[in-house]
């Protein structure tokens, strides 16, 4: 519903050894959505929420790669997802906290 604006969300999950399982999408309250960016205030997120991953969209096709600003944010999460138009599973990439592309699977 936000397209062409970007969307941002967080995932709550469980971390076990080298496996992270994401089980809940959290839409941060009072998030800000624009065509070229999205953001939220960490002051409205409880510290014990258990967020381990982020998700955001890039409205342009073939753009599921992090910007310099994305890379700064990525360091706060274990896994970071970016999806781009047309928003199918093949249009999603996952990155670690250092902005290195990582594999993921949906179960």
Short mmCIF file of N, CA and C in Angstrom, two decimals, residues 4-103:
data_model
loop_
_atom_site.label_atom_id
_atom_site.label_comp_id
_atom_site.label_asym_id
_atom_site.label_seq_id
_atom_site.Cartn_x
_atom_site.Cartn_y
_atom_site.Cartn_z
N UNK A 4 4.68 4.10 -4.22
CA UNK A 4 6.11 3.95 -4.49
C UNK A 4 7.02 4.36 -3.32
N UNK A 5 6.46 4.64 -2.16
CA UNK A 5 7.31 4.95 -1.01
C UNK A 5 7.98 3.68 -0.50
N UNK A 6 9.12 3.85 0.17
CA UNK A 6 9.80 2.72 0.78
C UNK A 6 9.05 2.29 2.03
N UNK A 7 9.21 1.02 2.38
CA UNK A 7 8.65 0.43 3.60
C UNK A 7 9.80 0.00 4.48
N UNK A 8 9.63 0.05 5.79
CA UNK A 8 10.63 -0.48 6.71
C UNK A 8 9.94 -1.24 7.82
N UNK A 9 10.54 -2.34 8.22
CA UNK A 9 10.02 -3.15 9.31
C UNK A 9 11.15 -3.89 9.99
N UNK A 10 10.83 -4.50 11.11
CA UNK A 10 11.80 -5.29 11.88
C UNK A 10 11.26 -6.69 12.05
N UNK A 11 12.15 -7.66 12.22
CA UNK A 11 11.75 -9.03 12.49
C UNK A 11 12.22 -9.43 13.88
N UNK A 12 11.33 -10.04 14.61
CA UNK A 12 11.69 -10.69 15.88
C UNK A 12 12.04 -12.13 15.53
N UNK A 13 12.98 -12.70 16.26
CA UNK A 13 13.37 -14.06 15.93
C UNK A 13 14.19 -14.72 17.00
N UNK A 14 14.68 -15.90 16.66
CA UNK A 14 15.48 -16.73 17.57
C UNK A 14 16.82 -17.00 16.91
N UNK A 15 17.90 -16.79 17.65
CA UNK A 15 19.24 -17.03 17.14
C UNK A 15 19.80 -18.27 17.82
N UNK A 16 20.18 -19.28 17.01
CA UNK A 16 20.75 -20.52 17.51
C UNK A 16 21.99 -20.85 16.70
N UNK A 17 23.15 -20.78 17.34
CA UNK A 17 24.43 -21.03 16.68
C UNK A 17 24.53 -20.21 15.41
N UNK A 18 24.60 -20.85 14.25
CA UNK A 18 24.72 -20.12 12.98
C UNK A 18 23.39 -20.00 12.24
N UNK A 19 22.29 -20.27 12.92
CA UNK A 19 20.97 -20.23 12.30
C UNK A 19 20.10 -19.19 13.02
N UNK A 20 19.47 -18.34 12.24
CA UNK A 20 18.54 -17.36 12.78
C UNK A 20 17.18 -17.63 12.16
N UNK A 21 16.17 -17.81 13.00
CA UNK A 21 14.81 -18.05 12.53
C UNK A 21 13.97 -16.82 12.84
N UNK A 22 13.39 -16.24 11.81
CA UNK A 22 12.56 -15.05 11.97
C UNK A 22 11.11 -15.50 12.05
N UNK A 23 10.37 -14.98 13.03
CA UNK A 23 9.01 -15.47 13.21
C UNK A 23 7.94 -14.40 13.36
N UNK A 24 8.32 -13.13 13.35
CA UNK A 24 7.32 -12.09 13.51
C UNK A 24 7.80 -10.78 12.90
N UNK A 25 6.97 -10.17 12.08
CA UNK A 25 7.26 -8.86 11.50
C UNK A 25 6.68 -7.79 12.41
N UNK A 26 7.49 -6.82 12.74
CA UNK A 26 7.06 -5.71 13.58
C UNK A 26 7.15 -4.43 12.75
N UNK A 27 6.06 -3.71 12.67
CA UNK A 27 6.05 -2.43 11.98
C UNK A 27 6.24 -1.36 13.05
N UNK A 28 7.39 -0.70 13.04
CA UNK A 28 7.66 0.28 14.09
C UNK A 28 6.63 1.42 14.09
N UNK A 29 6.13 1.78 15.27
CA UNK A 29 5.16 2.87 15.32
C UNK A 29 5.78 4.19 14.89
N UNK A 30 4.96 5.03 14.29
CA UNK A 30 5.36 6.36 13.85
C UNK A 30 6.49 6.32 12.81
N UNK A 31 6.55 5.26 12.03
CA UNK A 31 7.55 5.17 10.96
C UNK A 31 7.29 6.26 9.93
N UNK A 32 8.35 6.62 9.23
CA UNK A 32 8.27 7.66 8.21
C UNK A 32 8.60 7.03 6.87
N UNK A 33 7.74 7.21 5.89
CA UNK A 33 7.90 6.60 4.58
C UNK A 33 7.96 7.67 3.50
N UNK A 34 8.98 7.60 2.65
CA UNK A 34 9.10 8.51 1.51
C UNK A 34 9.52 7.70 0.29
N UNK A 35 9.54 8.34 -0.88
CA UNK A 35 9.91 7.64 -2.10
C UNK A 35 11.36 7.17 -2.07
N UNK A 36 12.25 7.94 -1.47
CA UNK A 36 13.66 7.58 -1.47
C UNK A 36 14.20 7.12 -0.13
N UNK A 37 13.34 6.99 0.89
CA UNK A 37 13.82 6.55 2.20
C UNK A 37 12.66 6.15 3.10
N UNK A 38 13.00 5.45 4.15
CA UNK A 38 12.05 5.13 5.21
C UNK A 38 12.84 5.10 6.51
N UNK A 39 12.18 5.42 7.60
CA UNK A 39 12.89 5.46 8.88
C UNK A 39 11.90 5.31 10.03
N UNK A 40 12.45 5.06 11.20
CA UNK A 40 11.67 4.99 12.42
C UNK A 40 12.55 5.46 13.57
N UNK A 41 11.92 5.83 14.65
CA UNK A 41 12.66 6.26 15.83
C UNK A 41 12.85 5.07 16.77
N UNK A 42 14.09 4.77 17.15
CA UNK A 42 14.32 3.66 18.08
C UNK A 42 13.73 3.94 19.46
N UNK A 43 13.38 5.17 19.74
CA UNK A 43 12.80 5.52 21.05
C UNK A 43 11.40 4.95 21.23
N UNK A 44 10.75 4.55 20.14
CA UNK A 44 9.42 3.96 20.23
C UNK A 44 9.45 2.43 20.18
N UNK A 45 10.66 1.85 20.20
CA UNK A 45 10.82 0.40 20.14
C UNK A 45 11.30 -0.08 21.51
N UNK A 46 10.58 -1.00 22.17
CA UNK A 46 11.05 -1.50 23.47
C UNK A 46 12.41 -2.19 23.33
N UNK A 47 13.29 -1.98 24.28
CA UNK A 47 14.64 -2.55 24.20
C UNK A 47 14.63 -4.07 24.30
N UNK A 48 13.62 -4.66 24.88
CA UNK A 48 13.54 -6.11 25.01
C UNK A 48 12.67 -6.75 23.93
N UNK A 49 12.48 -6.06 22.83
CA UNK A 49 11.61 -6.53 21.76
C UNK A 49 12.16 -7.78 21.06
N UNK A 50 13.45 -7.96 21.03
CA UNK A 50 14.02 -9.13 20.39
C UNK A 50 14.21 -9.00 18.90
N UNK A 51 14.31 -7.79 18.39
CA UNK A 51 14.50 -7.60 16.95
C UNK A 51 15.90 -8.06 16.56
N UNK A 52 15.98 -8.93 15.56
CA UNK A 52 17.26 -9.45 15.10
C UNK A 52 17.49 -9.18 13.61
N UNK A 53 16.46 -8.68 12.92
CA UNK A 53 16.58 -8.46 11.48
C UNK A 53 15.74 -7.26 11.06
N UNK A 54 16.11 -6.69 9.92
CA UNK A 54 15.35 -5.59 9.36
C UNK A 54 14.89 -5.96 7.95
N UNK A 55 13.89 -5.24 7.49
CA UNK A 55 13.38 -5.41 6.13
C UNK A 55 13.01 -4.04 5.62
N UNK A 56 13.41 -3.73 4.40
CA UNK A 56 12.90 -2.52 3.76
C UNK A 56 12.87 -2.71 2.26
N UNK A 57 12.10 -1.84 1.62
CA UNK A 57 11.92 -1.94 0.18
C UNK A 57 12.63 -0.80 -0.53
N UNK A 58 13.00 -1.08 -1.76
CA UNK A 58 13.49 -0.07 -2.70
C UNK A 58 12.53 -0.10 -3.88
N UNK A 59 11.86 1.00 -4.17
CA UNK A 59 10.82 0.99 -5.22
C UNK A 59 11.32 0.71 -6.64
N UNK A 60 12.58 0.95 -6.93
CA UNK A 60 13.08 0.76 -8.29
C UNK A 60 13.42 -0.70 -8.57
N UNK A 61 13.21 -1.16 -9.80
CA UNK A 61 13.60 -2.52 -10.16
C UNK A 61 15.12 -2.70 -10.06
N UNK A 62 15.56 -3.92 -9.79
CA UNK A 62 16.98 -4.28 -9.73
C UNK A 62 17.76 -3.45 -8.71
N UNK A 63 17.13 -3.09 -7.60
CA UNK A 63 17.80 -2.24 -6.62
C UNK A 63 17.83 -2.84 -5.21
N UNK A 64 17.79 -4.15 -5.11
CA UNK A 64 17.77 -4.81 -3.80
C UNK A 64 19.19 -4.94 -3.23
N UNK A 65 19.91 -3.85 -3.29
CA UNK A 65 21.27 -3.79 -2.76
C UNK A 65 21.38 -2.55 -1.87
N UNK A 66 22.23 -2.61 -0.85
CA UNK A 66 22.26 -1.53 0.13
C UNK A 66 22.93 -0.25 -0.36
N UNK A 67 22.35 0.86 0.03
CA UNK A 67 22.96 2.17 -0.17
C UNK A 67 23.98 2.39 0.96
N UNK A 68 24.73 3.46 0.89
CA UNK A 68 25.66 3.76 1.98
C UNK A 68 24.91 3.97 3.28
N UNK A 69 23.76 4.61 3.25
CA UNK A 69 22.96 4.81 4.46
C UNK A 69 22.44 3.48 5.00
N UNK A 70 22.03 2.57 4.09
CA UNK A 70 21.59 1.24 4.52
C UNK A 70 22.70 0.53 5.27
N UNK A 71 23.92 0.60 4.75
CA UNK A 71 25.05 -0.08 5.38
C UNK A 71 25.29 0.40 6.80
N UNK A 72 25.08 1.68 7.05
CA UNK A 72 25.22 2.20 8.42
C UNK A 72 24.17 1.58 9.34
N UNK A 73 22.96 1.46 8.85
CA UNK A 73 21.87 0.88 9.65
C UNK A 73 22.08 -0.62 9.86
N UNK A 74 22.61 -1.31 8.86
CA UNK A 74 22.77 -2.76 8.91
C UNK A 74 23.56 -3.22 10.13
N UNK A 75 24.49 -2.42 10.59
CA UNK A 75 25.35 -2.84 11.71
C UNK A 75 24.55 -3.07 12.98
N UNK A 76 23.31 -2.63 13.03
CA UNK A 76 22.49 -2.78 14.22
C UNK A 76 21.74 -4.11 14.26
N UNK A 77 21.72 -4.86 13.16
CA UNK A 77 20.94 -6.09 13.07
C UNK A 77 21.81 -7.25 12.57
N UNK A 78 21.41 -8.47 12.89
CA UNK A 78 22.14 -9.64 12.40
C UNK A 78 21.91 -9.86 10.91
N UNK A 79 20.67 -9.67 10.46
CA UNK A 79 20.29 -9.90 9.07
C UNK A 79 19.46 -8.72 8.61
N UNK A 80 19.65 -8.33 7.36
CA UNK A 80 18.92 -7.20 6.78
C UNK A 80 18.45 -7.58 5.39
N UNK A 81 17.16 -7.41 5.14
CA UNK A 81 16.57 -7.75 3.86
C UNK A 81 16.21 -6.48 3.09
N UNK A 82 16.42 -6.53 1.77
CA UNK A 82 15.97 -5.48 0.88
C UNK A 82 15.20 -6.13 -0.25
N UNK A 83 14.01 -5.62 -0.52
CA UNK A 83 13.20 -6.10 -1.65
C UNK A 83 13.00 -4.95 -2.62
N UNK A 84 12.89 -5.29 -3.90
CA UNK A 84 12.65 -4.26 -4.92
C UNK A 84 11.53 -4.71 -5.85
N UNK A 85 11.06 -3.77 -6.62
CA UNK A 85 10.00 -4.03 -7.59
C UNK A 85 10.47 -5.06 -8.60
N UNK A 86 9.70 -6.06 -8.95
CA UNK A 86 8.28 -6.25 -8.74
C UNK A 86 7.91 -6.99 -7.45
N UNK A 87 8.83 -7.08 -6.50
CA UNK A 87 8.56 -7.62 -5.17
C UNK A 87 8.18 -9.10 -5.17
N UNK A 88 8.92 -9.90 -5.94
CA UNK A 88 8.78 -11.35 -5.86
C UNK A 88 9.95 -11.88 -5.04
N UNK A 89 9.93 -13.15 -4.73
CA UNK A 89 11.00 -13.75 -3.92
C UNK A 89 12.38 -13.58 -4.56
N UNK A 90 12.44 -13.57 -5.88
CA UNK A 90 13.72 -13.39 -6.55
C UNK A 90 14.21 -11.94 -6.52
N UNK A 91 13.38 -11.05 -6.01
CA UNK A 91 13.74 -9.63 -5.92
C UNK A 91 14.08 -9.23 -4.49
N UNK A 92 14.50 -10.21 -3.69
CA UNK A 92 14.86 -9.96 -2.29
C UNK A 92 16.29 -10.44 -2.06
N UNK A 93 17.08 -9.62 -1.40
CA UNK A 93 18.43 -10.01 -0.99
C UNK A 93 18.55 -9.85 0.51
N UNK A 94 19.41 -10.68 1.11
CA UNK A 94 19.68 -10.62 2.54
C UNK A 94 21.16 -10.29 2.73
N UNK A 95 21.44 -9.52 3.77
CA UNK A 95 22.80 -9.07 4.06
C UNK A 95 23.06 -9.20 5.56
N UNK A 96 24.32 -9.46 5.91
CA UNK A 96 24.67 -9.51 7.33
C UNK A 96 24.94 -8.09 7.84
N UNK A 97 25.38 -7.99 9.08
CA UNK A 97 25.62 -6.69 9.71
C UNK A 97 26.73 -5.90 9.03
N UNK A 98 27.57 -6.60 8.25
CA UNK A 98 28.66 -5.94 7.52
C UNK A 98 28.32 -5.70 6.05
N UNK A 99 27.05 -5.84 5.72
CA UNK A 99 26.53 -5.62 4.36
C UNK A 99 27.05 -6.63 3.34
N UNK A 100 27.44 -7.82 3.82
CA UNK A 100 27.80 -8.91 2.90
C UNK A 100 26.55 -9.72 2.60
N UNK A 101 26.36 -10.04 1.35
CA UNK A 101 25.19 -10.81 0.93
C UNK A 101 25.24 -12.19 1.56
N UNK A 102 24.10 -12.65 2.10
CA UNK A 102 23.99 -13.96 2.72
C UNK A 102 22.79 -14.70 2.13
N UNK A 103 22.84 -16.02 2.20
CA UNK A 103 21.74 -16.85 1.72
C UNK A 103 20.64 -16.90 2.77
#
